[in-house]
């Protein structure tokens, strides 16, 4: 009995040590960004190894908006990310319904083709996508970014929603058909209300990907009229006369990270439900 208790105690000790290491690895970069953003620029070199700033200040957060039109950049990111989510869900929901409930020739190759698109590196798609954007006269606009972001958000959204749709009992669909509902009515009035966890999950992850994307935003924008926050933060080094642009970069990074963390915390239960919905064989 004593040996059993000792083994259980050792297991608990190892478990919490692993948890502590993981938490430190995940949270330390964000903590250091917050600490740096609160450090006066003139003290950054002297207090770089301190755990807390000697004279905390919010001046870096205020100067972020003075160095660049950061408010416009935030608005651009919000509009582009929201537009990407809406278009992704609007296109993915009918596609997931068809792929999850209907049988047709070429269904499996189509699924793998959709998945294959998402694994291509961004840099490989950039030249062709740039030509398409210029041909459509979308350069330096929200439309260019939304169009390009759909390349990596739409495949993930389709796959996640398809897995969820397969778990919905077929009897519900059959009952709707017996009542005279068309496929579109069945989708919007029967299936979509049940797909809320999956819609929240895929929508939030698509929002985060679009919010954080850098390469396409850098390539397809030329000024702050459409420039998003990741590119704007990268421009601090060259655009600011600040004594230490690094403190501005950290302040900007904290400001764009906190809303995402808040969204994840608010919707964490639906995210878990959505991610685990397709884990059961369907």
PDB file of C-alpha atoms in Angstrom:
ATOM      1  CA  UNK A   1       0.000   0.000   0.000  1.00  0.00           C
ATOM      2  CA  UNK A   2       2.838   2.329   0.871  1.00  0.00           C
ATOM      3  CA  UNK A   3       4.568   1.574  -2.427  1.00  0.00           C
ATOM      4  CA  UNK A   4       1.324   2.238  -4.293  1.00  0.00           C
ATOM      5  CA  UNK A   5       0.909   5.593  -2.582  1.00  0.00           C
ATOM      6  CA  UNK A   6       4.528   6.460  -3.310  1.00  0.00           C
ATOM      7  CA  UNK A   7       4.043   5.612  -6.985  1.00  0.00           C
ATOM      8  CA  UNK A   8       0.897   7.725  -7.133  1.00  0.00           C
ATOM      9  CA  UNK A   9       2.688  10.641  -5.453  1.00  0.00           C
ATOM     10  CA  UNK A  10       5.582  10.404  -7.925  1.00  0.00           C
ATOM     11  CA  UNK A  11       3.143  10.337 -10.821  1.00  0.00           C
ATOM     12  CA  UNK A  12       1.424  13.465  -9.500  1.00  0.00           C
ATOM     13  CA  UNK A  13       4.785  15.178  -9.048  1.00  0.00           C
ATOM     14  CA  UNK A  14       5.948  14.370 -12.582  1.00  0.00           C
ATOM     15  CA  UNK A  15       2.561  15.374 -13.999  1.00  0.00           C
ATOM     16  CA  UNK A  16       2.590  18.803 -12.383  1.00  0.00           C
ATOM     17  CA  UNK A  17       6.225  19.354 -13.327  1.00  0.00           C
ATOM     18  CA  UNK A  18       5.349  18.693 -16.964  1.00  0.00           C
ATOM     19  CA  UNK A  19       2.344  21.027 -16.696  1.00  0.00           C
ATOM     20  CA  UNK A  20       4.556  23.733 -15.172  1.00  0.00           C
ATOM     21  CA  UNK A  21       7.127  23.398 -17.954  1.00  0.00           C
ATOM     22  CA  UNK A  22       4.440  23.602 -20.648  1.00  0.00           C
ATOM     23  CA  UNK A  23       2.793  26.623 -19.040  1.00  0.00           C
ATOM     24  CA  UNK A  24       6.145  28.385 -18.714  1.00  0.00           C
ATOM     25  CA  UNK A  25       6.988  27.635 -22.344  1.00  0.00           C
ATOM     26  CA  UNK A  26       3.609  28.919 -23.558  1.00  0.00           C
ATOM     27  CA  UNK A  27       3.110  31.917 -21.285  1.00  0.00           C
ATOM     28  CA  UNK A  28       6.642  33.262 -20.859  1.00  0.00           C
ATOM     29  CA  UNK A  29       6.882  34.923 -24.321  1.00  0.00           C
ATOM     30  CA  UNK A  30       3.615  36.770 -23.726  1.00  0.00           C
ATOM     31  CA  UNK A  31       4.707  37.809 -20.237  1.00  0.00           C
ATOM     32  CA  UNK A  32       7.994  39.117 -21.626  1.00  0.00           C
ATOM     33  CA  UNK A  33       6.140  41.057 -24.331  1.00  0.00           C
ATOM     34  CA  UNK A  34       3.930  42.696 -21.675  1.00  0.00           C
ATOM     35  CA  UNK A  35       6.930  43.470 -19.500  1.00  0.00           C
ATOM     36  CA  UNK A  36       8.830  45.015 -22.423  1.00  0.00           C
ATOM     37  CA  UNK A  37       5.802  47.052 -23.529  1.00  0.00           C
ATOM     38  CA  UNK A  38       5.607  48.611 -20.055  1.00  0.00           C
ATOM     39  CA  UNK A  39       9.307  49.491 -19.967  1.00  0.00           C
ATOM     40  CA  UNK A  40      10.378  53.047 -20.907  1.00  0.00           C
ATOM     41  CA  UNK A  41      12.422  53.004 -24.100  1.00  0.00           C
ATOM     42  CA  UNK A  42      15.433  54.601 -22.428  1.00  0.00           C
ATOM     43  CA  UNK A  43      15.557  51.871 -19.761  1.00  0.00           C
ATOM     44  CA  UNK A  44      15.144  48.857 -22.035  1.00  0.00           C
ATOM     45  CA  UNK A  45      18.846  48.022 -22.382  1.00  0.00           C
ATOM     46  CA  UNK A  46      19.542  48.516 -18.684  1.00  0.00           C
ATOM     47  CA  UNK A  47      16.571  46.485 -17.449  1.00  0.00           C
ATOM     48  CA  UNK A  48      16.476  43.837 -20.169  1.00  0.00           C
ATOM     49  CA  UNK A  49      17.202  41.054 -17.665  1.00  0.00           C
ATOM     50  CA  UNK A  50      14.902  42.351 -14.936  1.00  0.00           C
ATOM     51  CA  UNK A  51      11.699  40.444 -14.264  1.00  0.00           C
ATOM     52  CA  UNK A  52       9.706  43.663 -13.842  1.00  0.00           C
ATOM     53  CA  UNK A  53      10.244  47.184 -15.222  1.00  0.00           C
ATOM     54  CA  UNK A  54      11.628  49.646 -12.686  1.00  0.00           C
ATOM     55  CA  UNK A  55       9.325  52.436 -13.849  1.00  0.00           C
ATOM     56  CA  UNK A  56       6.270  50.948 -15.612  1.00  0.00           C
ATOM     57  CA  UNK A  57       4.627  53.221 -18.170  1.00  0.00           C
ATOM     58  CA  UNK A  58       1.802  53.153 -20.701  1.00  0.00           C
ATOM     59  CA  UNK A  59       3.531  55.672 -22.970  1.00  0.00           C
ATOM     60  CA  UNK A  60       4.522  52.939 -25.432  1.00  0.00           C
ATOM     61  CA  UNK A  61       0.868  52.051 -26.001  1.00  0.00           C
ATOM     62  CA  UNK A  62       0.022  55.707 -26.654  1.00  0.00           C
ATOM     63  CA  UNK A  63       2.974  56.177 -28.987  1.00  0.00           C
ATOM     64  CA  UNK A  64       1.894  53.183 -31.086  1.00  0.00           C
ATOM     65  CA  UNK A  65      -0.980  55.314 -32.380  1.00  0.00           C
ATOM     66  CA  UNK A  66       1.328  58.280 -32.943  1.00  0.00           C
ATOM     67  CA  UNK A  67       3.981  56.390 -34.875  1.00  0.00           C
ATOM     68  CA  UNK A  68       1.420  55.051 -37.367  1.00  0.00           C
ATOM     69  CA  UNK A  69      -2.342  55.204 -37.968  1.00  0.00           C
ATOM     70  CA  UNK A  70      -2.666  52.076 -35.870  1.00  0.00           C
ATOM     71  CA  UNK A  71      -6.384  52.562 -35.365  1.00  0.00           C
ATOM     72  CA  UNK A  72      -6.887  52.297 -39.137  1.00  0.00           C
ATOM     73  CA  UNK A  73      -4.727  49.178 -39.212  1.00  0.00           C
ATOM     74  CA  UNK A  74      -6.826  47.605 -36.464  1.00  0.00           C
ATOM     75  CA  UNK A  75      -9.993  48.430 -38.371  1.00  0.00           C
ATOM     76  CA  UNK A  76      -8.535  46.917 -41.551  1.00  0.00           C
ATOM     77  CA  UNK A  77      -7.645  43.708 -39.727  1.00  0.00           C
ATOM     78  CA  UNK A  78     -11.109  43.516 -38.174  1.00  0.00           C
ATOM     79  CA  UNK A  79     -12.862  43.996 -41.512  1.00  0.00           C
ATOM     80  CA  UNK A  80     -10.630  41.573 -43.392  1.00  0.00           C
ATOM     81  CA  UNK A  81     -10.788  38.861 -40.724  1.00  0.00           C
ATOM     82  CA  UNK A  82     -14.558  39.225 -40.342  1.00  0.00           C
ATOM     83  CA  UNK A  83     -15.068  39.156 -44.103  1.00  0.00           C
ATOM     84  CA  UNK A  84     -12.891  36.068 -44.401  1.00  0.00           C
ATOM     85  CA  UNK A  85     -14.906  34.269 -41.725  1.00  0.00           C
ATOM     86  CA  UNK A  86     -18.269  35.172 -43.253  1.00  0.00           C
ATOM     87  CA  UNK A  87     -17.292  34.124 -46.773  1.00  0.00           C
ATOM     88  CA  UNK A  88     -15.639  30.926 -45.514  1.00  0.00           C
ATOM     89  CA  UNK A  89     -18.706  29.860 -43.533  1.00  0.00           C
ATOM     90  CA  UNK A  90     -21.099  30.875 -46.315  1.00  0.00           C
ATOM     91  CA  UNK A  91     -19.239  28.713 -48.843  1.00  0.00           C
ATOM     92  CA  UNK A  92     -18.257  25.897 -46.491  1.00  0.00           C
ATOM     93  CA  UNK A  93     -21.687  25.182 -44.982  1.00  0.00           C
ATOM     94  CA  UNK A  94     -23.367  24.052 -48.254  1.00  0.00           C
ATOM     95  CA  UNK A  95     -20.189  22.233 -49.295  1.00  0.00           C
ATOM     96  CA  UNK A  96     -20.032  20.386 -45.970  1.00  0.00           C
ATOM     97  CA  UNK A  97     -23.717  19.441 -46.282  1.00  0.00           C
ATOM     98  CA  UNK A  98     -23.134  17.969 -49.734  1.00  0.00           C
ATOM     99  CA  UNK A  99     -19.911  16.186 -48.781  1.00  0.00           C
ATOM    100  CA  UNK A 100     -21.280  14.921 -45.477  1.00  0.00           C
ATOM    101  CA  UNK A 101     -24.751  13.747 -46.497  1.00  0.00           C
ATOM    102  CA  UNK A 102     -24.828  13.113 -50.253  1.00  0.00           C
ATOM    103  CA  UNK A 103     -23.205  10.360 -52.286  1.00  0.00           C
ATOM    104  CA  UNK A 104     -21.786  11.237 -55.681  1.00  0.00           C
ATOM    105  CA  UNK A 105     -18.970  10.133 -57.958  1.00  0.00           C
ATOM    106  CA  UNK A 106     -15.596  11.691 -57.215  1.00  0.00           C
ATOM    107  CA  UNK A 107     -16.490  12.660 -53.662  1.00  0.00           C
ATOM    108  CA  UNK A 108     -13.338  11.243 -52.063  1.00  0.00           C
ATOM    109  CA  UNK A 109     -10.916  12.732 -54.645  1.00  0.00           C
ATOM    110  CA  UNK A 110     -12.659  16.073 -54.182  1.00  0.00           C
ATOM    111  CA  UNK A 111     -12.155  15.921 -50.417  1.00  0.00           C
ATOM    112  CA  UNK A 112      -8.456  15.168 -50.826  1.00  0.00           C
ATOM    113  CA  UNK A 113      -8.097  17.925 -53.404  1.00  0.00           C
ATOM    114  CA  UNK A 114      -9.572  20.423 -50.954  1.00  0.00           C
ATOM    115  CA  UNK A 115      -7.158  19.204 -48.300  1.00  0.00           C
ATOM    116  CA  UNK A 116      -4.195  19.329 -50.683  1.00  0.00           C
ATOM    117  CA  UNK A 117      -4.792  23.001 -51.415  1.00  0.00           C
ATOM    118  CA  UNK A 118      -4.292  23.881 -47.759  1.00  0.00           C
ATOM    119  CA  UNK A 119      -0.876  22.201 -47.471  1.00  0.00           C
ATOM    120  CA  UNK A 120       0.825  24.247 -50.183  1.00  0.00           C
ATOM    121  CA  UNK A 121       3.263  26.793 -48.714  1.00  0.00           C
ATOM    122  CA  UNK A 122       2.143  30.384 -49.057  1.00  0.00           C
ATOM    123  CA  UNK A 123       5.267  31.411 -50.901  1.00  0.00           C
ATOM    124  CA  UNK A 124       4.511  28.853 -53.636  1.00  0.00           C
ATOM    125  CA  UNK A 125       1.058  30.330 -54.209  1.00  0.00           C
ATOM    126  CA  UNK A 126       2.176  33.943 -54.071  1.00  0.00           C
ATOM    127  CA  UNK A 127       3.172  34.578 -57.731  1.00  0.00           C
ATOM    128  CA  UNK A 128      -0.016  33.137 -59.234  1.00  0.00           C
ATOM    129  CA  UNK A 129      -2.219  34.755 -56.616  1.00  0.00           C
ATOM    130  CA  UNK A 130      -0.527  38.109 -57.196  1.00  0.00           C
ATOM    131  CA  UNK A 131      -1.336  37.865 -60.904  1.00  0.00           C
ATOM    132  CA  UNK A 132      -4.986  37.089 -60.092  1.00  0.00           C
ATOM    133  CA  UNK A 133      -5.230  40.017 -57.684  1.00  0.00           C
ATOM    134  CA  UNK A 134      -3.766  42.435 -60.236  1.00  0.00           C
ATOM    135  CA  UNK A 135      -6.058  41.067 -62.977  1.00  0.00           C
ATOM    136  CA  UNK A 136      -9.107  41.599 -60.768  1.00  0.00           C
ATOM    137  CA  UNK A 137      -7.890  45.126 -59.849  1.00  0.00           C
ATOM    138  CA  UNK A 138      -8.041  44.269 -56.147  1.00  0.00           C
ATOM    139  CA  UNK A 139      -4.501  45.262 -55.206  1.00  0.00           C
ATOM    140  CA  UNK A 140      -4.273  47.254 -51.958  1.00  0.00           C
ATOM    141  CA  UNK A 141      -7.847  46.474 -50.934  1.00  0.00           C
ATOM    142  CA  UNK A 142      -9.671  44.353 -48.389  1.00  0.00           C
ATOM    143  CA  UNK A 143     -10.928  42.179 -51.249  1.00  0.00           C
ATOM    144  CA  UNK A 144      -7.396  41.117 -52.163  1.00  0.00           C
ATOM    145  CA  UNK A 145      -6.700  39.954 -48.616  1.00  0.00           C
ATOM    146  CA  UNK A 146     -10.047  38.186 -48.180  1.00  0.00           C
ATOM    147  CA  UNK A 147      -9.573  36.375 -51.500  1.00  0.00           C
ATOM    148  CA  UNK A 148      -6.067  35.258 -50.583  1.00  0.00           C
ATOM    149  CA  UNK A 149      -6.965  34.239 -47.017  1.00  0.00           C
ATOM    150  CA  UNK A 150      -9.723  31.934 -48.282  1.00  0.00           C
ATOM    151  CA  UNK A 151      -7.002  29.661 -49.655  1.00  0.00           C
ATOM    152  CA  UNK A 152      -6.052  28.452 -46.181  1.00  0.00           C
ATOM    153  CA  UNK A 153      -9.287  29.082 -44.244  1.00  0.00           C
ATOM    154  CA  UNK A 154     -11.796  27.500 -46.638  1.00  0.00           C
ATOM    155  CA  UNK A 155     -10.267  23.974 -46.781  1.00  0.00           C
ATOM    156  CA  UNK A 156     -10.040  23.762 -42.995  1.00  0.00           C
ATOM    157  CA  UNK A 157     -13.591  25.051 -42.623  1.00  0.00           C
ATOM    158  CA  UNK A 158     -14.978  22.570 -45.147  1.00  0.00           C
ATOM    159  CA  UNK A 159     -13.224  19.607 -43.527  1.00  0.00           C
ATOM    160  CA  UNK A 160     -14.276  20.521 -39.987  1.00  0.00           C
ATOM    161  CA  UNK A 161     -17.907  21.172 -40.897  1.00  0.00           C
ATOM    162  CA  UNK A 162     -18.080  18.006 -43.011  1.00  0.00           C
ATOM    163  CA  UNK A 163     -16.920  15.918 -40.062  1.00  0.00           C
ATOM    164  CA  UNK A 164     -19.569  17.575 -37.888  1.00  0.00           C
ATOM    165  CA  UNK A 165     -22.373  17.141 -40.436  1.00  0.00           C
ATOM    166  CA  UNK A 166     -21.672  13.400 -40.584  1.00  0.00           C
ATOM    167  CA  UNK A 167     -22.487  13.140 -36.881  1.00  0.00           C
ATOM    168  CA  UNK A 168     -25.955  14.678 -37.266  1.00  0.00           C
ATOM    169  CA  UNK A 169     -28.600  11.921 -37.305  1.00  0.00           C
ATOM    170  CA  UNK A 170     -29.937  11.264 -40.785  1.00  0.00           C
ATOM    171  CA  UNK A 171     -33.432  10.877 -39.315  1.00  0.00           C
ATOM    172  CA  UNK A 172     -33.640  14.649 -38.802  1.00  0.00           C
ATOM    173  CA  UNK A 173     -32.921  15.265 -42.454  1.00  0.00           C
ATOM    174  CA  UNK A 174     -35.393  12.601 -43.532  1.00  0.00           C
ATOM    175  CA  UNK A 175     -38.108  14.107 -41.315  1.00  0.00           C
ATOM    176  CA  UNK A 176     -37.536  17.517 -42.903  1.00  0.00           C
ATOM    177  CA  UNK A 177     -37.789  16.004 -46.396  1.00  0.00           C
ATOM    178  CA  UNK A 178     -41.035  14.250 -45.434  1.00  0.00           C
ATOM    179  CA  UNK A 179     -42.398  17.655 -44.404  1.00  0.00           C
ATOM    180  CA  UNK A 180     -41.606  18.989 -47.866  1.00  0.00           C
ATOM    181  CA  UNK A 181     -38.395  20.860 -47.050  1.00  0.00           C
ATOM    182  CA  UNK A 182     -35.943  21.450 -49.878  1.00  0.00           C
ATOM    183  CA  UNK A 183     -32.205  20.758 -49.362  1.00  0.00           C
ATOM    184  CA  UNK A 184     -31.526  24.466 -48.727  1.00  0.00           C
ATOM    185  CA  UNK A 185     -34.350  24.693 -46.203  1.00  0.00           C
ATOM    186  CA  UNK A 186     -33.048  21.557 -44.503  1.00  0.00           C
ATOM    187  CA  UNK A 187     -29.578  23.042 -44.350  1.00  0.00           C
ATOM    188  CA  UNK A 188     -30.539  26.446 -42.962  1.00  0.00           C
ATOM    189  CA  UNK A 189     -33.423  25.483 -40.671  1.00  0.00           C
ATOM    190  CA  UNK A 190     -32.433  22.006 -39.457  1.00  0.00           C
ATOM    191  CA  UNK A 191     -28.680  21.478 -39.749  1.00  0.00           C
ATOM    192  CA  UNK A 192     -27.198  24.942 -39.197  1.00  0.00           C
ATOM    193  CA  UNK A 193     -28.764  25.404 -35.723  1.00  0.00           C
ATOM    194  CA  UNK A 194     -27.185  22.095 -34.697  1.00  0.00           C
ATOM    195  CA  UNK A 195     -23.829  23.076 -36.203  1.00  0.00           C
ATOM    196  CA  UNK A 196     -23.306  26.044 -33.862  1.00  0.00           C
ATOM    197  CA  UNK A 197     -20.268  24.568 -32.013  1.00  0.00           C
ATOM    198  CA  UNK A 198     -18.553  23.697 -35.295  1.00  0.00           C
ATOM    199  CA  UNK A 199     -19.414  27.085 -36.822  1.00  0.00           C
ATOM    200  CA  UNK A 200     -18.010  28.908 -33.778  1.00  0.00           C
ATOM    201  CA  UNK A 201     -14.853  26.785 -33.796  1.00  0.00           C
ATOM    202  CA  UNK A 202     -14.079  27.090 -37.486  1.00  0.00           C
ATOM    203  CA  UNK A 203     -15.085  30.734 -37.557  1.00  0.00           C
ATOM    204  CA  UNK A 204     -12.873  31.646 -34.620  1.00  0.00           C
ATOM    205  CA  UNK A 205      -9.857  29.740 -35.931  1.00  0.00           C
ATOM    206  CA  UNK A 206     -10.327  31.281 -39.376  1.00  0.00           C
ATOM    207  CA  UNK A 207     -10.543  34.711 -37.703  1.00  0.00           C
ATOM    208  CA  UNK A 208      -7.292  34.107 -35.802  1.00  0.00           C
ATOM    209  CA  UNK A 209      -5.481  32.935 -38.950  1.00  0.00           C
ATOM    210  CA  UNK A 210      -6.674  35.942 -40.929  1.00  0.00           C
ATOM    211  CA  UNK A 211      -5.896  38.343 -38.062  1.00  0.00           C
ATOM    212  CA  UNK A 212      -2.314  37.083 -37.735  1.00  0.00           C
ATOM    213  CA  UNK A 213      -1.461  36.566 -41.426  1.00  0.00           C
ATOM    214  CA  UNK A 214       1.595  38.521 -42.588  1.00  0.00           C
ATOM    215  CA  UNK A 215       2.952  37.430 -45.988  1.00  0.00           C
ATOM    216  CA  UNK A 216      -0.150  38.044 -48.122  1.00  0.00           C
ATOM    217  CA  UNK A 217      -0.908  41.268 -46.227  1.00  0.00           C
ATOM    218  CA  UNK A 218       2.618  42.504 -46.902  1.00  0.00           C
ATOM    219  CA  UNK A 219       2.459  41.588 -50.586  1.00  0.00           C
ATOM    220  CA  UNK A 220      -1.041  42.795 -51.488  1.00  0.00           C
ATOM    221  CA  UNK A 221      -1.067  46.149 -49.652  1.00  0.00           C
ATOM    222  CA  UNK A 222       0.980  49.257 -50.287  1.00  0.00           C
ATOM    223  CA  UNK A 223      -0.280  51.785 -47.732  1.00  0.00           C
ATOM    224  CA  UNK A 224      -2.330  52.103 -44.568  1.00  0.00           C
ATOM    225  CA  UNK A 225      -5.563  52.235 -46.517  1.00  0.00           C
ATOM    226  CA  UNK A 226      -5.677  48.423 -46.424  1.00  0.00           C
ATOM    227  CA  UNK A 227      -2.613  47.485 -44.349  1.00  0.00           C
ATOM    228  CA  UNK A 228      -3.358  45.130 -41.439  1.00  0.00           C
ATOM    229  CA  UNK A 229      -1.815  45.123 -37.966  1.00  0.00           C
ATOM    230  CA  UNK A 230       0.866  42.427 -38.463  1.00  0.00           C
ATOM    231  CA  UNK A 231       2.410  44.455 -41.297  1.00  0.00           C
ATOM    232  CA  UNK A 232       1.909  47.721 -39.410  1.00  0.00           C
ATOM    233  CA  UNK A 233       3.787  46.324 -36.417  1.00  0.00           C
ATOM    234  CA  UNK A 234       6.615  45.256 -38.710  1.00  0.00           C
ATOM    235  CA  UNK A 235       6.791  48.808 -40.080  1.00  0.00           C
ATOM    236  CA  UNK A 236       7.558  50.338 -36.683  1.00  0.00           C
ATOM    237  CA  UNK A 237      11.278  49.736 -37.124  1.00  0.00           C
ATOM    238  CA  UNK A 238      11.501  51.904 -40.199  1.00  0.00           C
ATOM    239  CA  UNK A 239       8.663  54.349 -39.615  1.00  0.00           C
ATOM    240  CA  UNK A 240       9.202  55.366 -36.019  1.00  0.00           C
ATOM    241  CA  UNK A 241      11.723  57.831 -34.622  1.00  0.00           C
ATOM    242  CA  UNK A 242      11.265  56.195 -31.245  1.00  0.00           C
ATOM    243  CA  UNK A 243      14.468  55.592 -29.285  1.00  0.00           C
ATOM    244  CA  UNK A 244      13.708  51.875 -29.174  1.00  0.00           C
ATOM    245  CA  UNK A 245      11.103  50.663 -31.719  1.00  0.00           C
ATOM    246  CA  UNK A 246      11.220  47.264 -30.000  1.00  0.00           C
ATOM    247  CA  UNK A 247       9.066  48.563 -27.142  1.00  0.00           C
ATOM    248  CA  UNK A 248       6.501  49.786 -29.684  1.00  0.00           C
ATOM    249  CA  UNK A 249       6.524  46.415 -31.413  1.00  0.00           C
ATOM    250  CA  UNK A 250       5.829  44.686 -28.103  1.00  0.00           C
ATOM    251  CA  UNK A 251       3.071  47.149 -27.207  1.00  0.00           C
ATOM    252  CA  UNK A 252       1.399  46.643 -30.577  1.00  0.00           C
ATOM    253  CA  UNK A 253       1.745  42.876 -30.285  1.00  0.00           C
ATOM    254  CA  UNK A 254       0.099  42.854 -26.863  1.00  0.00           C
ATOM    255  CA  UNK A 255      -2.798  44.977 -28.110  1.00  0.00           C
ATOM    256  CA  UNK A 256      -3.559  42.631 -31.005  1.00  0.00           C
ATOM    257  CA  UNK A 257      -3.106  39.471 -28.918  1.00  0.00           C
ATOM    258  CA  UNK A 258      -5.340  40.287 -25.952  1.00  0.00           C
ATOM    259  CA  UNK A 259      -8.606  40.367 -27.992  1.00  0.00           C
ATOM    260  CA  UNK A 260      -7.826  36.933 -29.449  1.00  0.00           C
ATOM    261  CA  UNK A 261      -7.148  35.489 -26.001  1.00  0.00           C
ATOM    262  CA  UNK A 262     -10.417  36.966 -24.757  1.00  0.00           C
ATOM    263  CA  UNK A 263     -12.353  35.431 -27.676  1.00  0.00           C
ATOM    264  CA  UNK A 264     -10.859  32.002 -27.014  1.00  0.00           C
ATOM    265  CA  UNK A 265     -11.708  32.197 -23.310  1.00  0.00           C
ATOM    266  CA  UNK A 266     -15.292  33.279 -24.026  1.00  0.00           C
ATOM    267  CA  UNK A 267     -15.934  30.531 -26.577  1.00  0.00           C
ATOM    268  CA  UNK A 268     -13.667  27.830 -25.144  1.00  0.00           C
ATOM    269  CA  UNK A 269     -16.516  25.382 -24.438  1.00  0.00           C
ATOM    270  CA  UNK A 270     -17.914  25.627 -27.959  1.00  0.00           C
ATOM    271  CA  UNK A 271     -14.403  25.330 -29.377  1.00  0.00           C
ATOM    272  CA  UNK A 272     -13.843  22.057 -27.536  1.00  0.00           C
ATOM    273  CA  UNK A 273     -17.240  20.767 -28.647  1.00  0.00           C
ATOM    274  CA  UNK A 274     -16.539  21.702 -32.233  1.00  0.00           C
ATOM    275  CA  UNK A 275     -13.061  20.180 -32.346  1.00  0.00           C
ATOM    276  CA  UNK A 276     -14.179  16.886 -30.784  1.00  0.00           C
ATOM    277  CA  UNK A 277     -17.401  16.560 -32.781  1.00  0.00           C
ATOM    278  CA  UNK A 278     -15.690  14.871 -35.709  1.00  0.00           C
ATOM    279  CA  UNK A 279     -13.561  12.591 -33.582  1.00  0.00           C
ATOM    280  CA  UNK A 280     -16.246   9.896 -33.513  1.00  0.00           C
ATOM    281  CA  UNK A 281     -16.429   7.716 -36.556  1.00  0.00           C
ATOM    282  CA  UNK A 282     -19.255   8.837 -38.797  1.00  0.00           C
TER     283      UNK A 282
END
